[in-house]
Amino acid sequence: MGIGAFVALVGFSRSFEVGWKKLYEVAGTDIAVIQKTFMNSSVDESDGATLNALPEIAAAEPMVVNMMDITPEVNALVYGWPENAYEFEPLKILQGRRFHGDTQEVMLGDLLAESLNKKAGDTLELQGTTYQVVGVFHGGSALEAGAVILPLEQMQRLSGMDGKVTAFHVRLKPALPGESPEDHMHRAQDAIQKALPGLKAVPAAERASNNQLVILAHAVAWGTSTIALLVAALGIANTMAMSVFERTREIGVLRALGWKRRRVMLLILIEAAGLGLVGGLVGLLVGIGALHLLAAVPQTAGIVSGDSLVAWSTLGEALGISVLVGVLAGIAPAYRGARLSPVEAMRHE
Amino acid sequence: MSETLLEVRQARKHYDDGNIQALDGVDLSIAAGEFITISGPSGSGKSTMLNLLGGLDTPTSGEVLYRGKNIGTEIDLDVYRAMHVGFIFQAFYLLPSLKAIENVQVPWLGGSCGVSSKREETARELLCELGLEHRLQQYPAQLSAGERQRVAIARSLANNPDILLADEPTGNLDSVNTAKIMEILKGIQQRRGMTLIIVTHEDEIANSAPRHIRMRDGRIL
């Protein structure tokens, strides 16, 4: 169950991260400009003019993002974008139209619209304000499919961020002839940070991995998984202690037949590792099943994408951790087994 | 006169903080290739003596020597058991999850494993030598008591030891199987020139050896 929890939780948080990366990739965002502080959630909107004046930048767009309760059961990412944001380009309008200017209009991702049973022309209440649903779109990322997009100014008011934005999303102009992608990125980062010393220009991929929501999701996933793994380790330690106790006589016979202490210890550790591995494989199946369930449940479908459920690296980590937990949990029983006197062990009933 | 293989000098063994005295200053010398039986009533110290001779235990005081070297200080107990001693127990102590041919290979797995095919071939030869060529793939539960003891004897010979120690090897057998096992053990001792030491309650077995040691209250009579 510990490995199941690990796969489900870490897979969930990684799926969230993959969703962010895809969101930037599909929109063509190269850099996110944020505050240097850890809680980098508030940047002056007026800095946009400075950014757009830089020769390296094709477009710098302000955006506000927050997680909000849409209904008591459904949370969603809510984005505030300018009416003419380049990030609209990859979105496919399925119903209705885009919003116009600073109006009380919203657009819903298709997954969210389906789970809320809303269509263009309906209304949606956000934080006590009623908005008209003017369009339903299909986005390139699961995060957009389960998101709400509304005019930037409306979102600033909803979030109490007048004149402030969460970040600027930046598209760069093409690299200079012969310039490597890395040099291109560094040149743009340097230019932005020189023009706006209080801010940080983060490559989009890095921003996807390091934004507060992803960091929080990873931290919760690892924290909860660690507790579950500790419980699993106690279970394995108990199983191995019982196994050593029940096989005390057998261990005594092996010692009498010339098995060295370290060989007996190795035997018990290998068994503990095997127990961890088998438990890990079962846990993998449970975890993958749980993730598929999360991808199908409306409350979480907007975060967990079906096409990026579990990375091979996560499966490898899970199996590695399960074997490691087995070995660590087996150390004390193995030490006890190896220390047994052959004579006393063979007398054991 | 054969060389002295095992020597026990003033061996004492106490248990329970000295409240139980299993051996009380025993001296014993055993030559290479000798066949000895040790008998005595329960609590006489015969099994404790066997444990000391087999390196399963060490004396509280005194010493046990193998070819003049102290077992436990000059020779590592695990190495001594693995290389020089084969054990046969009253209750056989075969591993129930392993087939006969696998049980015979267990002593090899305690140290350097060697080549698997060679191990199996030697185990097969040992079992055939003991008339179990048709029982190689059987589990202990599928064997009779006499067959189990023969598998245990084959296992005791796996490391080609020079000392064979048997603790009541016929204690769980009927008279037919007892005679068969004793015949096998004597045959092995003679063919291989091994030192055979048997602890027994049974007078007939005790008297079948050229040298019979009686014990009582932790002493040799």
XYZ file of C-alpha atoms in Angstrom:
570
model
C 0.000 0.000 0.000
C 2.954 2.296 0.676
C 4.204 1.838 -2.877
C 0.649 2.180 -4.191
C 0.372 5.498 -2.361
C 3.792 6.528 -3.668
C 2.940 5.747 -7.299
C -0.471 7.383 -7.079
C 0.672 10.520 -5.250
C 3.993 11.071 -7.012
C 2.379 10.166 -10.347
C -0.370 12.674 -9.573
C 2.091 15.448 -8.755
C 4.273 14.635 -11.808
C 1.222 14.608 -14.029
C 0.507 18.080 -12.681
C 4.066 19.141 -13.590
C 3.787 17.599 -17.070
C 0.543 19.515 -17.535
C 2.318 22.797 -16.791
C 5.142 21.988 -19.194
C 2.701 21.149 -21.944
C 0.778 24.331 -21.264
C 3.900 26.427 -21.892
C 5.008 24.340 -24.880
C 1.674 24.478 -26.664
C 1.370 28.257 -26.167
C 4.950 28.821 -27.296
C 5.980 30.486 -24.045
C 9.754 30.565 -23.645
C 10.211 32.411 -20.367
C 8.149 33.238 -17.294
C 9.044 36.466 -15.544
C 8.346 36.276 -11.814
C 9.384 37.797 -8.531
C 12.632 36.614 -6.987
C 11.006 35.711 -3.701
C 9.847 32.182 -2.946
C 6.182 33.176 -2.935
C 6.613 34.823 -6.318
C 3.002 35.588 -6.924
C 2.868 39.334 -7.374
C 4.574 41.399 -10.084
C 3.721 44.972 -11.104
C 1.635 44.902 -14.257
C 3.374 48.072 -15.399
C 6.622 46.111 -15.876
C 5.036 44.684 -19.011
C 5.864 47.850 -20.937
C 9.568 47.501 -20.076
C 9.550 43.858 -21.140
C 7.808 44.515 -24.433
C 10.357 47.239 -25.226
C 13.281 44.779 -25.045
C 14.659 43.777 -28.472
C 14.900 40.104 -27.489
C 11.164 39.830 -26.744
C 8.430 39.194 -29.287
C 5.606 39.366 -26.742
C 5.333 39.622 -22.966
C 1.897 38.971 -21.570
C 0.658 39.487 -18.048
C -1.293 36.676 -16.421
C -2.854 35.871 -13.088
C -3.447 32.288 -12.021
C -5.077 30.875 -8.930
C -6.808 27.733 -7.741
C -10.453 28.443 -6.884
C -13.506 26.554 -5.667
C -15.965 26.420 -8.553
C -18.456 24.281 -6.644
C -18.062 22.694 -3.203
C -16.776 19.553 -4.983
C -14.823 20.998 -7.912
C -11.641 23.087 -7.751
C -10.142 24.497 -10.917
C -7.237 26.583 -12.079
C -8.531 30.037 -13.002
C -6.466 32.140 -15.416
C -6.745 35.822 -16.089
C -5.470 36.664 -19.579
C -5.574 39.835 -21.683
C -8.186 39.729 -24.432
C -5.518 39.428 -27.124
C -3.145 37.018 -25.350
C -1.045 34.873 -27.691
C -1.921 31.918 -25.454
C -5.380 31.848 -27.077
C -3.773 30.708 -30.336
C -3.566 26.963 -29.630
C -7.012 26.853 -28.018
C -9.783 25.397 -30.133
C -13.142 27.071 -29.521
C -15.741 24.288 -29.381
C -18.726 26.454 -28.488
C -19.385 30.217 -28.498
C -16.511 32.699 -28.692
C -13.662 34.357 -26.785
C -14.470 36.945 -24.103
C -14.294 40.645 -25.004
C -12.375 43.189 -22.915
C -13.066 43.814 -19.261
C -16.454 42.107 -19.156
C -17.954 39.593 -16.765
C -17.396 36.782 -19.232
C -15.540 33.479 -18.836
C -14.468 30.604 -21.024
C -14.439 27.026 -19.766
C -12.179 24.135 -20.681
C -14.155 21.291 -22.226
C -13.477 18.877 -19.361
C -14.608 21.390 -16.755
C -17.677 22.380 -18.809
C -18.640 18.718 -18.997
C -18.187 18.062 -15.297
C -20.125 21.256 -14.407
C -22.676 20.520 -17.129
C -22.257 24.058 -18.502
C -22.357 25.315 -22.051
C -21.987 28.650 -23.800
C -24.793 30.948 -22.680
C -24.971 29.575 -19.124
C -23.757 31.471 -16.074
C -21.017 30.593 -13.594
C -20.475 32.009 -10.118
C -16.905 32.707 -9.068
C -16.167 34.031 -5.570
C -19.661 35.530 -5.321
C -19.590 37.202 -8.777
C -21.753 35.894 -11.606
C -20.101 35.467 -15.001
C -21.538 34.529 -18.320
C -19.996 31.493 -20.000
C -19.280 32.792 -23.501
C -17.204 29.890 -24.822
C -16.022 26.353 -24.307
C -12.560 25.457 -25.563
C -10.261 22.480 -25.931
C -6.702 23.117 -24.736
C -3.502 21.275 -25.397
C -2.926 20.511 -21.729
C -5.056 18.782 -19.099
C -4.619 21.896 -16.959
C -6.375 23.993 -19.609
C -9.039 21.365 -20.242
C -10.076 21.710 -16.621
C -9.552 25.472 -16.348
C -11.492 28.727 -16.393
C -10.172 31.699 -18.368
C -11.488 35.183 -17.781
C -10.363 38.725 -18.571
C -7.194 39.751 -16.758
C -8.815 42.746 -15.083
C -11.694 40.610 -13.771
C -9.241 38.081 -12.379
C -7.169 40.837 -10.726
C -10.316 42.086 -9.003
C -11.328 38.570 -7.939
C -7.864 37.957 -6.514
C -7.410 41.414 -4.934
C -4.426 42.028 -7.225
C -5.265 45.358 -8.852
C -2.246 46.502 -10.860
C -0.454 43.223 -10.085
C -0.017 39.976 -11.980
C 1.281 36.528 -11.097
C 3.831 36.493 -13.908
C 4.585 37.606 -17.421
C 4.732 34.915 -20.072
C 7.286 35.779 -22.706
C 7.765 34.672 -26.281
C 11.231 35.390 -27.578
C 12.228 36.605 -30.995
C 14.140 34.004 -33.047
C 17.757 33.278 -32.107
C 20.552 35.117 -33.911
C 22.213 33.233 -36.774
C 24.584 30.635 -35.304
C 23.326 31.230 -31.761
C 22.673 28.064 -29.727
C 19.304 27.687 -27.959
C 21.117 27.917 -24.607
C 22.907 31.132 -25.538
C 19.669 32.522 -26.912
C 17.905 31.787 -23.623
C 20.750 33.196 -21.496
C 20.903 36.375 -23.558
C 17.172 36.960 -23.100
C 17.285 36.132 -19.375
C 20.189 38.546 -18.852
C 18.409 41.308 -20.765
C 15.190 40.890 -18.757
C 16.921 40.743 -15.392
C 19.059 43.753 -16.272
C 15.992 45.765 -17.286
C 13.971 44.654 -14.244
C 16.458 43.898 -11.444
C 13.766 42.877 -8.957
C 12.460 40.121 -11.190
C 13.646 36.732 -12.354
C 13.412 35.370 -15.903
C 12.882 31.623 -15.654
C 12.887 29.273 -18.676
C 9.374 27.901 -19.127
C 10.359 24.276 -18.541
C 12.052 25.227 -15.285
C 9.101 27.323 -14.232
C 6.801 24.345 -14.864
C 8.832 22.282 -12.419
C 9.383 25.007 -9.843
C 6.141 26.890 -9.516
C 4.584 26.910 -6.082
C 1.667 24.655 -6.958
C 3.936 21.969 -8.428
C 6.395 22.250 -5.539
C 3.521 21.966 -3.066
C 2.076 18.980 -4.939
C 5.484 17.250 -4.949
C 6.020 18.004 -1.267
C 2.603 16.663 -0.274
C 3.112 13.592 -2.487
C 6.541 12.778 -1.064
C 5.527 13.579 2.518
C 2.439 11.397 2.430
C 4.286 8.658 0.545
C 7.124 8.695 3.073
C 4.656 8.133 5.911
C 3.000 5.320 3.947
C 6.423 3.800 3.204
C 7.376 3.958 6.892
C 4.205 2.048 7.721
C 5.087 -0.441 4.958
C 8.618 -0.786 6.371
C 7.186 -1.590 9.807
C 4.984 -4.230 8.166
C 7.954 -5.829 6.397
C 10.092 -5.670 9.557
C 7.311 -7.389 11.483
C 6.891 -10.036 8.770
C 10.631 -10.720 8.662
C 10.884 -10.809 12.472
C 8.085 -13.392 12.526
C 9.748 -15.312 9.702
C 13.086 -15.400 11.535
C 11.337 -16.465 14.745
C 9.417 -19.247 13.019
C 12.534 -20.434 11.204
C 14.887 -20.241 14.172
C 15.578 -23.975 14.038
C 16.190 -23.845 10.286
C 18.688 -21.027 10.821
C 20.371 -23.142 13.516
C 20.667 -26.050 11.065
C 22.162 -23.799 8.399
C 24.688 -22.489 10.929
C 25.495 -26.074 11.977
C 26.074 -26.960 8.330
C 28.730 -24.279 8.146
C 26.816 -21.246 6.968
C 28.592 -18.122 8.131
C 26.710 -15.397 10.007
C 26.972 -13.000 7.085
C 25.547 -15.662 4.722
C 22.531 -16.148 7.006
C 22.147 -12.371 7.216
C 22.335 -12.110 3.428
C 19.688 -14.832 3.025
C 17.264 -12.953 5.301
C 18.023 -9.615 3.610
C 17.449 -11.141 0.161
C 14.120 -12.489 1.365
C 13.214 -9.071 2.788
C 14.212 -7.423 -0.502
C 12.107 -9.997 -2.378
C 9.183 -9.259 -0.094
C 9.654 -5.553 -0.783
C 9.871 -6.193 -4.534
C 6.692 -8.277 -4.636
C 4.929 -5.705 -2.461
C 6.267 -3.021 -4.785
C 4.914 -4.736 -7.894
C 1.486 -5.110 -6.288
C 1.731 -1.484 -5.148
C 2.549 -0.392 -8.703
C -0.629 -1.987 -9.993
C -2.655 -0.410 -7.185
C -1.036 2.999 -7.789
C -1.536 2.905 -11.561
C -5.153 1.882 -11.015
C -5.627 4.769 -8.584
C -4.172 7.231 -11.110
C -6.508 5.995 -13.833
C -9.334 6.510 -11.386
C -8.136 10.062 -10.630
C -7.932 10.793 -14.365
C -11.558 9.735 -14.732
C -13.000 11.553 -11.689
C -14.190 15.094 -12.570
C -12.687 16.619 -9.403
C -9.160 15.652 -10.466
C -9.407 15.004 -14.192
C -8.312 18.581 -14.881
C -4.967 17.910 -13.217
C -4.253 14.274 -14.075
C -3.915 13.750 -17.780
C -4.552 10.303 -19.198
C -1.576 10.494 -21.556
C 1.048 11.246 -18.917
C -0.042 9.076 -16.014
C 3.057 7.285 -14.795
C 6.577 7.915 -16.033
C 8.967 4.953 -16.324
C 11.235 6.834 -13.931
C 8.454 6.861 -11.318
C 7.949 3.102 -11.746
C 11.686 2.559 -11.420
C 11.858 4.772 -8.357
C 8.890 2.958 -6.808
C 10.464 -0.470 -7.320
C 13.845 0.772 -6.112
C 12.266 2.280 -3.015
C 10.243 -0.883 -2.321
C 13.382 -3.052 -2.468
C 15.306 -0.538 -0.344
C 12.498 -0.405 2.232
C 12.493 -4.224 2.291
C 16.244 -4.373 2.867
C 16.202 -1.665 5.556
C 13.269 -3.329 7.298
C 15.075 -6.670 7.128
C 18.310 -5.489 8.763
C 17.208 -5.933 12.394
C 15.622 -9.397 11.858
C 18.639 -10.453 9.764
C 21.042 -9.313 12.477
C 19.062 -11.212 15.094
C 18.954 -14.344 12.914
C 22.677 -14.200 12.214
C 23.526 -13.808 15.915
C 21.638 -16.941 16.941
C 23.739 -19.677 18.514
C 23.368 -22.856 16.412
C 22.771 -24.989 19.510
C 20.097 -22.711 20.971
C 18.498 -22.219 17.565
C 18.203 -25.962 16.971
C 16.569 -26.404 20.388
C 13.900 -23.871 19.405
C 10.408 -25.413 19.232
C 49.179 -45.269 15.941
C 47.092 -42.761 13.998
C 47.614 -39.073 14.629
C 45.387 -37.318 17.153
C 42.601 -35.542 15.314
C 40.528 -34.143 18.170
C 41.569 -33.476 21.727
C 39.468 -32.213 24.612
C 41.435 -30.797 27.540
C 39.825 -30.141 30.914
C 36.646 -28.961 29.179
C 33.958 -27.533 31.412
C 30.609 -26.247 30.187
C 28.244 -24.340 32.464
C 24.779 -23.062 31.703
C 22.440 -20.762 33.603
C 25.242 -18.716 35.234
C 26.986 -21.860 36.449
C 23.909 -23.438 38.015
C 23.944 -26.246 35.442
C 27.230 -28.027 34.879
C 26.955 -29.988 31.627
C 30.631 -30.964 31.419
C 32.944 -31.141 34.400
C 36.603 -31.148 33.398
C 36.568 -33.706 30.596
C 39.689 -34.990 28.833
C 39.388 -36.973 25.615
C 41.609 -37.784 22.672
C 40.289 -39.077 19.345
C 42.488 -40.407 16.561
C 41.910 -39.774 12.870
C 39.705 -42.476 11.310
C 38.407 -43.702 14.662
C 34.795 -44.883 15.197
C 33.523 -43.924 18.638
C 30.156 -44.084 20.352
C 29.224 -41.946 23.331
C 26.365 -43.055 25.557
C 24.890 -42.087 28.871
C 21.629 -41.114 30.504
C 19.859 -37.830 29.792
C 21.831 -34.925 31.229
C 25.083 -36.882 31.269
C 26.712 -34.321 28.945
C 27.022 -36.477 25.817
C 25.246 -34.005 23.498
C 27.233 -31.121 24.986
C 30.393 -33.093 24.259
C 29.229 -33.599 20.662
C 28.505 -29.876 20.325
C 32.021 -29.011 21.485
C 33.607 -31.567 19.163
C 31.545 -30.237 16.264
C 32.302 -26.564 16.900
C 28.655 -25.789 17.573
C 29.614 -24.488 20.992
C 32.733 -23.566 22.953
C 33.683 -24.709 26.472
C 33.273 -22.371 29.437
C 36.846 -23.331 30.347
C 39.365 -25.756 28.949
C 39.897 -26.261 25.245
C 39.033 -28.387 22.229
C 41.786 -28.894 19.663
C 41.577 -29.983 16.027
C 44.933 -31.230 14.776
C 46.501 -29.340 17.683
C 44.754 -26.041 16.990
C 42.217 -24.503 19.318
C 38.702 -24.519 17.832
C 37.247 -21.071 18.332
C 40.497 -19.140 18.775
C 42.938 -20.563 16.252
C 40.295 -21.966 13.904
C 37.104 -20.058 13.145
C 34.071 -22.066 14.275
C 32.147 -21.455 11.029
C 35.128 -22.482 8.910
C 35.705 -25.572 11.084
C 32.090 -26.692 10.722
C 32.005 -25.921 7.016
C 35.229 -27.690 6.103
C 35.858 -30.469 8.600
C 32.557 -31.603 10.148
C 29.420 -33.296 8.879
C 26.386 -33.390 11.191
C 23.596 -35.949 11.325
C 20.675 -35.202 13.628
C 18.013 -37.387 15.195
C 15.224 -35.271 13.641
C 17.008 -35.104 10.230
C 16.432 -31.319 9.950
C 15.958 -31.333 6.197
C 14.544 -28.133 4.697
C 10.935 -29.007 3.816
C 10.738 -26.639 0.846
C 13.718 -28.217 -0.930
C 13.894 -31.483 -2.879
C 16.261 -34.241 -1.744
C 18.917 -33.277 -4.277
C 18.641 -29.616 -3.244
C 18.868 -30.411 0.461
C 22.192 -32.161 -0.132
C 23.554 -28.974 -1.726
C 22.646 -26.701 1.213
C 26.099 -26.857 2.914
C 27.763 -25.580 -0.276
C 25.495 -22.550 -0.361
C 26.847 -21.352 2.984
C 30.218 -20.395 1.549
C 31.523 -20.079 -1.953
C 28.743 -21.527 -4.047
C 30.862 -23.181 -6.729
C 29.495 -24.199 -10.084
C 25.830 -25.145 -9.894
C 26.063 -28.093 -12.314
C 29.063 -29.553 -10.467
C 27.253 -29.228 -7.134
C 24.228 -31.002 -8.490
C 26.318 -33.778 -9.982
C 28.100 -34.399 -6.675
C 24.790 -34.339 -4.764
C 23.381 -36.877 -7.239
C 26.413 -39.143 -6.719
C 26.060 -38.956 -2.926
C 22.363 -39.813 -3.030
C 23.044 -42.681 -5.454
C 25.766 -43.955 -3.113
C 23.069 -44.127 -0.404
C 20.586 -45.908 -2.662
C 18.310 -42.926 -3.254
C 18.764 -42.560 -7.022
C 14.978 -42.892 -7.469
C 14.156 -40.243 -4.826
C 16.258 -37.285 -6.013
C 13.332 -35.041 -6.879
C 11.178 -35.866 -3.849
C 10.490 -33.430 -1.031
C 11.215 -34.558 2.565
C 7.495 -34.991 3.255
C 7.344 -37.528 0.407
C 10.131 -39.663 1.892
C 10.064 -42.330 4.611
C 11.940 -41.689 7.874
C 14.785 -43.962 6.779
C 15.056 -42.193 3.421
C 15.084 -38.795 5.105
C 17.952 -39.867 7.305
C 19.827 -41.136 4.263
C 19.342 -37.724 2.588
C 20.651 -36.116 5.795
C 23.689 -38.432 5.686
C 24.316 -37.456 2.063
C 24.087 -33.790 3.120
C 26.608 -34.383 5.923
C 29.066 -35.728 3.337
C 28.600 -32.838 0.912
C 31.674 -30.903 2.028
C 33.771 -34.091 2.177
C 34.469 -33.661 5.924
C 36.969 -35.719 7.899
C 34.697 -35.932 10.973
C 31.134 -37.232 10.977
C 29.102 -36.439 14.108
C 25.763 -38.143 14.594
C 23.422 -37.231 17.456
C 21.017 -40.156 18.018
C 20.898 -40.833 14.255
C 18.519 -43.776 14.674
C 16.367 -42.290 17.419
C 13.412 -41.772 15.083
C 13.764 -45.023 13.140
C 12.398 -48.556 13.426
C 14.733 -51.520 13.895
C 14.999 -52.311 10.176
C 15.954 -48.759 9.278
C 18.213 -48.515 12.332
C 20.221 -51.487 11.101
C 20.329 -50.049 7.588
C 21.522 -46.588 8.739
C 24.181 -48.092 11.012
C 25.412 -50.252 8.145
C 25.604 -47.170 5.928
C 27.454 -45.104 8.541
C 29.985 -47.847 9.237
C 30.482 -48.384 5.507
C 31.116 -44.686 4.937
C 33.538 -44.542 7.870
C 35.521 -47.492 6.539
C 35.499 -46.508 2.862
C 36.399 -42.889 3.473
C 38.573 -43.366 6.549
C 36.543 -40.745 8.371
C 36.302 -40.206 12.108
C 32.781 -41.230 13.132
C 31.369 -40.191 16.505
C 27.866 -41.308 17.394
C 25.913 -40.222 20.465
C 23.288 -42.806 21.358
C 20.981 -44.142 24.032
C 20.891 -47.588 22.520
C 23.305 -50.151 23.975
C 23.414 -52.227 20.790
C 24.637 -49.220 18.781
C 26.936 -48.082 21.595
C 28.583 -51.500 21.700
C 28.954 -51.734 17.932
C 31.931 -49.346 17.895
C 35.538 -50.346 18.608
C 35.622 -47.602 21.241
C 32.698 -46.857 23.511
C 32.690 -43.907 25.907
C 30.181 -43.785 28.762
C 29.299 -40.492 30.426
C 27.489 -39.515 33.602
C 27.073 -36.157 35.356
C 29.326 -34.410 32.881
C 32.202 -36.835 33.261
C 33.617 -39.740 31.288
C 33.361 -42.931 33.310
